[in-house]
């Protein structure tokens, strides 16, 4: 056992290429063959620790699972399962997690799960608990996940910083979001954020995404740490961090500004893969740098032009779409995209067809509405889709009726050109003092009439913990303004949580406030 374990410890620290070479040497060595033969003879007489660690070493050294030796050790582990202590259970769980399912392995896993359930109240070692959580994984029954959670919570006060990091990964492996565990772990990480290795930063954010755990304080602490040490990180590392933040819908504003400056200073590091990630991050998070915004987009445009000879049709569409969401039209890339479209070269398999159709339609809308030559129309043709509103808009409808006195004072479910849709529309006089009946404004279109568009959006349409709209919603707001609407964005979840009288007062302030029509937008104007 000592020989095998030592071999494994040396082996795991080698590079992948070295491992292949050493593995061949080990397997061909006469002493290894004798060792395996002796292990096979003595398997049933071995101490429990030797048995489990030998199996662990053999599996990790790459001895085929279907060999007599490995199958024998698995069966002996099954026979001696009740004799194993907690440490052996942890090692065995780790070993089985790395093995393919077969008859013996599945039987041993089932027995191990039953044993863990019986023993769990006696396990006090947080490391063993974490290991069991990772190894039992997402397929563990909910009641067992709950028992593991209770066992960890019992020991949570003694949690170290390293254990807090590992706990995120253990919960992610189980796909079990436990707030009684995650919240103390988050606090521990925030207190020791400067000790977190870069790879662990990414793993924490990925675990939060898996668990759908949204903790703005934790994300902000991690982002602040990266900002304070940005000079230490490779630009590609910062891209990985920003990409993980984008997946969570979290906007680290200052870091995005700092990274934009790095792109302007040295754009050569942006290969096609990194460029597409950067475009996706900035467009989804709707982030326009506070300084040198035109230069930033011109730099991205230049990088995209350099990549055009090697870019695929789908990648080209995604790149132009991302810049379009931000209000920037990359002419050279756009021309190439439209040429491909005219030749039907953008036709794709069914699994991508719908998504690409939507992106292409969006690009063409941006070409028209974001063009400097576009002028605000005096009249926009609209259509009422239905007099019925969805359940999640019923409260808003009732509040508007109470506030305005009549359903004829507003329209609902309104469809506009360019496939845009607004939840409610209100017309007001030019002084913004009086709401006008919809019928009156329909019969006599007047450029002095102020049109309000209410958009009740889900929390997922905004950057996490803010009212800053994400890319597609921000683009819709920008385009509705181009069509002559004053857009009022409302986070529907927040609105639904209001009392009825508060909801009415909230809408009143939105409609009649002096600054109701002043929405500063960071819009990138087209160069031409």
Short mmCIF file of C-alpha atoms in Angstrom, two decimals, residues 136-405:
data_model
loop_
_atom_site.label_atom_id
_atom_site.label_comp_id
_atom_site.label_asym_id
_atom_site.label_seq_id
_atom_site.Cartn_x
_atom_site.Cartn_y
_atom_site.Cartn_z
CA UNK A 136 -22.09 11.63 -3.56
CA UNK A 137 -22.83 14.47 -5.97
CA UNK A 138 -26.07 15.74 -7.42
CA UNK A 139 -27.58 12.24 -7.66
CA UNK A 140 -27.70 11.86 -3.86
CA UNK A 141 -31.30 11.84 -2.56
CA UNK A 142 -32.56 15.14 -1.14
CA UNK A 143 -32.95 13.75 2.39
CA UNK A 144 -29.26 12.77 2.40
CA UNK A 145 -28.23 16.21 1.12
CA UNK A 146 -30.27 17.70 3.96
CA UNK A 147 -28.54 15.46 6.53
CA UNK A 148 -25.13 16.46 5.17
CA UNK A 149 -26.18 20.11 5.36
CA UNK A 150 -27.21 19.73 9.01
CA UNK A 151 -23.90 17.99 9.83
CA UNK A 152 -21.91 20.86 8.26
CA UNK A 153 -24.02 23.55 9.96
CA UNK A 154 -23.27 21.84 13.28
CA UNK A 155 -19.54 22.44 12.68
CA UNK A 156 -19.85 25.78 10.88
CA UNK A 157 -18.39 27.88 13.71
CA UNK A 158 -15.04 26.12 13.35
CA UNK A 159 -14.91 26.67 9.60
CA UNK A 160 -11.48 27.77 8.33
CA UNK A 161 -10.92 29.97 5.28
CA UNK A 162 -9.71 27.01 3.22
CA UNK A 163 -12.77 24.98 4.23
CA UNK A 164 -15.01 27.89 3.21
CA UNK A 165 -13.50 27.82 -0.28
CA UNK A 166 -13.90 24.06 -0.57
CA UNK A 167 -17.46 24.18 0.71
CA UNK A 168 -18.59 26.20 -2.33
CA UNK A 169 -17.24 23.49 -4.61
CA UNK A 170 -18.74 20.69 -2.51
CA UNK A 171 -22.21 22.26 -2.61
CA UNK A 172 -21.88 22.89 -6.35
CA UNK A 173 -20.98 19.22 -6.87
CA UNK A 174 -24.18 18.27 -5.02
CA UNK A 175 -26.09 21.06 -6.82
CA UNK A 176 -27.57 21.98 -3.46
CA UNK A 177 -27.93 25.64 -2.52
CA UNK A 178 -27.72 25.80 1.28
CA UNK A 179 -27.93 29.36 2.57
CA UNK A 180 -27.07 28.33 6.19
CA UNK A 181 -23.73 27.11 4.81
CA UNK A 182 -23.12 29.54 1.94
CA UNK A 183 -23.70 32.77 3.87
CA UNK A 184 -21.09 32.06 6.62
CA UNK A 185 -18.68 30.76 3.95
CA UNK A 186 -19.17 33.95 1.93
CA UNK A 187 -18.43 36.07 4.98
CA UNK A 188 -15.25 34.06 5.71
CA UNK A 189 -14.08 34.51 2.12
CA UNK A 190 -14.79 38.26 2.18
CA UNK A 191 -12.71 38.59 5.35
CA UNK A 192 -9.77 36.75 3.75
CA UNK A 193 -10.25 37.73 0.11
CA UNK A 194 -6.57 38.61 -0.38
CA UNK A 195 -5.66 34.96 0.28
CA UNK A 196 -7.82 33.59 -2.54
CA UNK A 197 -5.77 32.18 -5.46
CA UNK A 198 -6.95 33.32 -8.89
CA UNK A 199 -8.18 29.86 -9.94
CA UNK A 200 -10.30 29.71 -6.78
CA UNK A 201 -11.88 33.09 -7.65
CA UNK A 202 -13.19 31.61 -10.88
CA UNK A 203 -14.31 28.37 -9.21
CA UNK A 204 -16.26 30.33 -6.56
CA UNK A 205 -18.10 32.34 -9.21
CA UNK A 206 -18.80 29.20 -11.25
CA UNK A 207 -20.13 27.45 -8.13
CA UNK A 208 -22.40 30.44 -7.42
CA UNK A 209 -23.75 30.17 -10.96
CA UNK A 210 -24.40 26.43 -10.56
CA UNK A 211 -26.14 27.00 -7.22
CA UNK A 212 -28.00 30.12 -8.43
CA UNK A 213 -26.55 31.84 -5.37
CA UNK A 214 -26.51 35.62 -5.79
CA UNK A 215 -24.50 37.48 -3.16
CA UNK A 216 -23.65 41.00 -4.32
CA UNK A 217 -21.39 41.65 -1.30
CA UNK A 218 -19.30 38.56 -2.08
CA UNK A 219 -19.05 39.38 -5.79
CA UNK A 220 -18.14 43.00 -5.02
CA UNK A 221 -15.42 41.90 -2.59
CA UNK A 222 -13.92 39.57 -5.20
CA UNK A 223 -14.09 42.29 -7.87
CA UNK A 224 -12.50 44.88 -5.55
CA UNK A 225 -9.67 42.43 -4.86
CA UNK A 226 -9.04 41.93 -8.59
CA UNK A 227 -9.16 45.71 -9.11
CA UNK A 228 -6.62 46.33 -6.33
CA UNK A 229 -4.25 43.72 -7.80
CA UNK A 230 -5.06 44.21 -11.50
CA UNK A 231 -1.42 45.01 -12.27
CA UNK A 232 -0.50 41.46 -11.14
CA UNK A 233 -2.94 39.63 -13.36
CA UNK A 234 -2.50 38.66 -16.97
CA UNK A 235 -5.13 40.28 -19.20
CA UNK A 236 -6.44 36.84 -20.12
CA UNK A 237 -7.06 36.12 -16.44
CA UNK A 238 -9.10 39.30 -16.13
CA UNK A 239 -11.12 38.20 -19.17
CA UNK A 240 -11.90 34.90 -17.41
CA UNK A 241 -13.02 36.78 -14.29
CA UNK A 242 -15.21 39.20 -16.27
CA UNK A 243 -16.73 36.30 -18.20
CA UNK A 244 -17.64 34.56 -14.91
CA UNK A 245 -19.20 37.83 -13.66
CA UNK A 246 -21.20 38.20 -16.89
CA UNK A 247 -22.62 34.69 -16.47
CA UNK A 248 -23.95 35.81 -13.07
CA UNK A 249 -25.30 39.08 -14.47
CA UNK A 250 -22.96 41.00 -12.14
CA UNK A 251 -21.45 44.26 -13.41
CA UNK A 252 -18.05 45.10 -11.83
CA UNK A 253 -18.15 48.67 -13.21
CA UNK A 254 -14.70 49.87 -12.17
CA UNK A 255 -12.97 46.70 -13.35
CA UNK A 256 -14.73 46.93 -16.73
CA UNK A 257 -13.44 50.51 -17.09
CA UNK A 258 -9.90 49.49 -16.12
CA UNK A 259 -9.95 46.60 -18.57
CA UNK A 260 -11.24 48.86 -21.36
CA UNK A 261 -8.16 51.05 -20.82
CA UNK A 262 -5.92 47.96 -21.07
CA UNK A 263 -7.60 47.02 -24.37
CA UNK A 264 -6.99 50.51 -25.77
CA UNK A 265 -3.34 50.48 -24.64
CA UNK A 266 -2.54 47.00 -25.97
CA UNK A 267 -5.18 45.45 -28.26
CA UNK A 268 -2.78 42.87 -29.76
CA UNK A 269 -3.54 40.29 -27.04
CA UNK A 270 -7.14 40.08 -28.25
CA UNK A 271 -7.28 36.98 -30.42
CA UNK A 272 -10.63 35.96 -31.89
CA UNK A 273 -11.65 33.88 -28.88
CA UNK A 274 -10.87 36.64 -26.36
CA UNK A 275 -12.45 39.31 -28.57
CA UNK A 276 -15.75 37.41 -28.71
CA UNK A 277 -15.74 37.02 -24.91
CA UNK A 278 -15.05 40.74 -24.39
CA UNK A 279 -17.83 41.71 -26.82
CA UNK A 280 -20.27 39.35 -25.10
CA UNK A 281 -19.39 40.65 -21.60
CA UNK A 282 -19.69 44.35 -22.40
CA UNK A 283 -22.86 43.94 -24.48
CA UNK A 284 -24.74 41.75 -22.02
CA UNK A 285 -23.79 43.93 -19.05
CA UNK A 286 -24.55 47.03 -21.14
CA UNK A 287 -21.29 48.64 -20.13
CA UNK A 288 -19.92 51.65 -21.97
CA UNK A 289 -16.62 52.94 -20.50
CA UNK A 290 -16.86 56.31 -18.78
CA UNK A 291 -13.82 57.67 -20.61
CA UNK A 292 -12.53 57.08 -24.14
CA UNK A 293 -15.68 55.16 -25.03
CA UNK A 294 -15.39 55.96 -28.75
CA UNK A 295 -11.75 54.86 -28.81
CA UNK A 296 -12.64 51.64 -26.99
CA UNK A 297 -15.26 50.68 -29.56
CA UNK A 298 -13.03 51.70 -32.45
CA UNK A 299 -10.29 49.48 -31.00
CA UNK A 300 -12.69 46.51 -30.78
CA UNK A 301 -13.87 47.28 -34.32
CA UNK A 302 -10.26 47.26 -35.56
CA UNK A 303 -9.56 43.92 -33.81
CA UNK A 304 -12.69 42.46 -35.39
CA UNK A 305 -11.59 43.59 -38.85
CA UNK A 306 -8.25 41.79 -38.36
CA UNK A 307 -10.11 38.58 -37.45
CA UNK A 308 -12.48 38.65 -40.44
CA UNK A 309 -10.40 36.28 -42.65
CA UNK A 310 -10.58 33.51 -40.02
CA UNK A 311 -14.00 34.15 -38.44
CA UNK A 312 -16.91 31.75 -38.90
CA UNK A 313 -20.36 32.94 -39.98
CA UNK A 314 -21.85 32.41 -36.52
CA UNK A 315 -18.96 34.18 -34.79
CA UNK A 316 -19.26 37.12 -37.20
CA UNK A 317 -22.97 37.40 -36.46
CA UNK A 318 -22.38 37.26 -32.70
CA UNK A 319 -19.68 39.93 -32.88
CA UNK A 320 -21.78 42.36 -34.94
CA UNK A 321 -24.82 41.62 -32.75
CA UNK A 322 -22.87 42.41 -29.55
CA UNK A 323 -21.63 45.74 -30.92
CA UNK A 324 -25.13 46.50 -32.22
CA UNK A 325 -26.61 45.99 -28.74
CA UNK A 326 -24.20 48.68 -27.51
CA UNK A 327 -25.30 51.04 -30.31
CA UNK A 328 -22.14 50.76 -32.39
CA UNK A 329 -22.26 49.72 -36.06
CA UNK A 330 -19.00 48.09 -37.28
CA UNK A 331 -19.37 48.91 -40.99
CA UNK A 332 -16.78 46.62 -42.56
CA UNK A 333 -17.91 43.57 -40.56
CA UNK A 334 -21.54 44.55 -41.13
CA UNK A 335 -21.06 44.69 -44.90
CA UNK A 336 -19.50 41.24 -44.89
CA UNK A 337 -22.35 39.89 -42.76
CA UNK A 338 -25.00 41.29 -45.11
CA UNK A 339 -23.20 39.85 -48.13
CA UNK A 340 -23.24 36.42 -46.51
CA UNK A 341 -26.93 36.86 -45.68
CA UNK A 342 -27.78 37.81 -49.26
CA UNK A 343 -26.03 34.64 -50.47
CA UNK A 344 -27.89 32.54 -47.87
CA UNK A 345 -24.57 31.60 -46.26
CA UNK A 346 -25.97 32.22 -42.77
CA UNK A 347 -28.38 29.28 -42.98
CA UNK A 348 -27.52 26.96 -40.09
CA UNK A 349 -28.68 23.69 -38.52
CA UNK A 350 -32.05 23.75 -36.79
CA UNK A 351 -30.55 23.96 -33.28
CA UNK A 352 -28.95 27.35 -34.12
CA UNK A 353 -31.37 28.63 -36.74
CA UNK A 354 -33.87 30.38 -34.46
CA UNK A 355 -31.20 32.03 -32.30
CA UNK A 356 -29.31 33.32 -35.35
CA UNK A 357 -32.50 34.55 -36.99
CA UNK A 358 -33.27 36.65 -33.91
CA UNK A 359 -29.70 38.05 -33.83
CA UNK A 360 -29.76 38.94 -37.53
CA UNK A 361 -33.14 40.66 -37.19
CA UNK A 362 -31.76 42.63 -34.23
CA UNK A 363 -28.69 43.70 -36.26
CA UNK A 364 -30.92 44.97 -39.09
CA UNK A 365 -33.06 46.89 -36.58
CA UNK A 366 -29.92 48.52 -35.16
CA UNK A 367 -28.79 49.44 -38.67
CA UNK A 368 -31.98 51.39 -39.19
CA UNK A 369 -32.73 52.91 -35.79
CA UNK A 370 -29.15 53.63 -34.68
CA UNK A 371 -28.18 55.22 -37.97
CA UNK A 372 -27.44 58.98 -37.66
CA UNK A 373 -29.78 59.54 -40.61
CA UNK A 374 -32.78 58.11 -38.72
CA UNK A 375 -35.26 60.80 -37.67
CA UNK A 376 -37.96 60.48 -35.05
CA UNK A 377 -41.28 59.65 -36.78
CA UNK A 378 -44.25 61.96 -36.19
CA UNK A 379 -46.52 58.93 -35.97
CA UNK A 380 -45.81 55.31 -35.03
CA UNK A 381 -48.22 52.64 -36.18
CA UNK A 382 -49.20 50.53 -33.19
CA UNK A 383 -51.48 47.59 -32.55
CA UNK A 384 -53.22 46.37 -29.41
CA UNK A 385 -52.46 42.68 -29.08
CA UNK A 386 -55.11 41.91 -26.44
CA UNK A 387 -57.20 43.59 -23.76
CA UNK A 388 -56.07 40.88 -21.36
CA UNK A 389 -52.85 41.24 -19.44
CA UNK A 390 -50.74 38.48 -17.94
CA UNK A 391 -51.05 37.71 -14.24
CA UNK A 392 -47.75 39.35 -13.41
CA UNK A 393 -49.04 42.66 -14.88
CA UNK A 394 -52.48 42.58 -13.25
CA UNK A 395 -51.31 44.66 -10.31
CA UNK A 396 -49.88 47.34 -12.59
CA UNK A 397 -53.13 47.45 -14.59
CA UNK A 398 -55.21 47.89 -11.44
CA UNK A 399 -52.87 50.59 -10.13
CA UNK A 400 -53.12 52.54 -13.40
CA UNK A 401 -56.94 52.31 -13.38
CA UNK A 402 -57.02 53.62 -9.81
CA UNK A 403 -54.57 56.40 -10.64
CA UNK A 404 -56.04 57.53 -13.98
CA UNK A 405 -59.68 56.64 -13.33
#
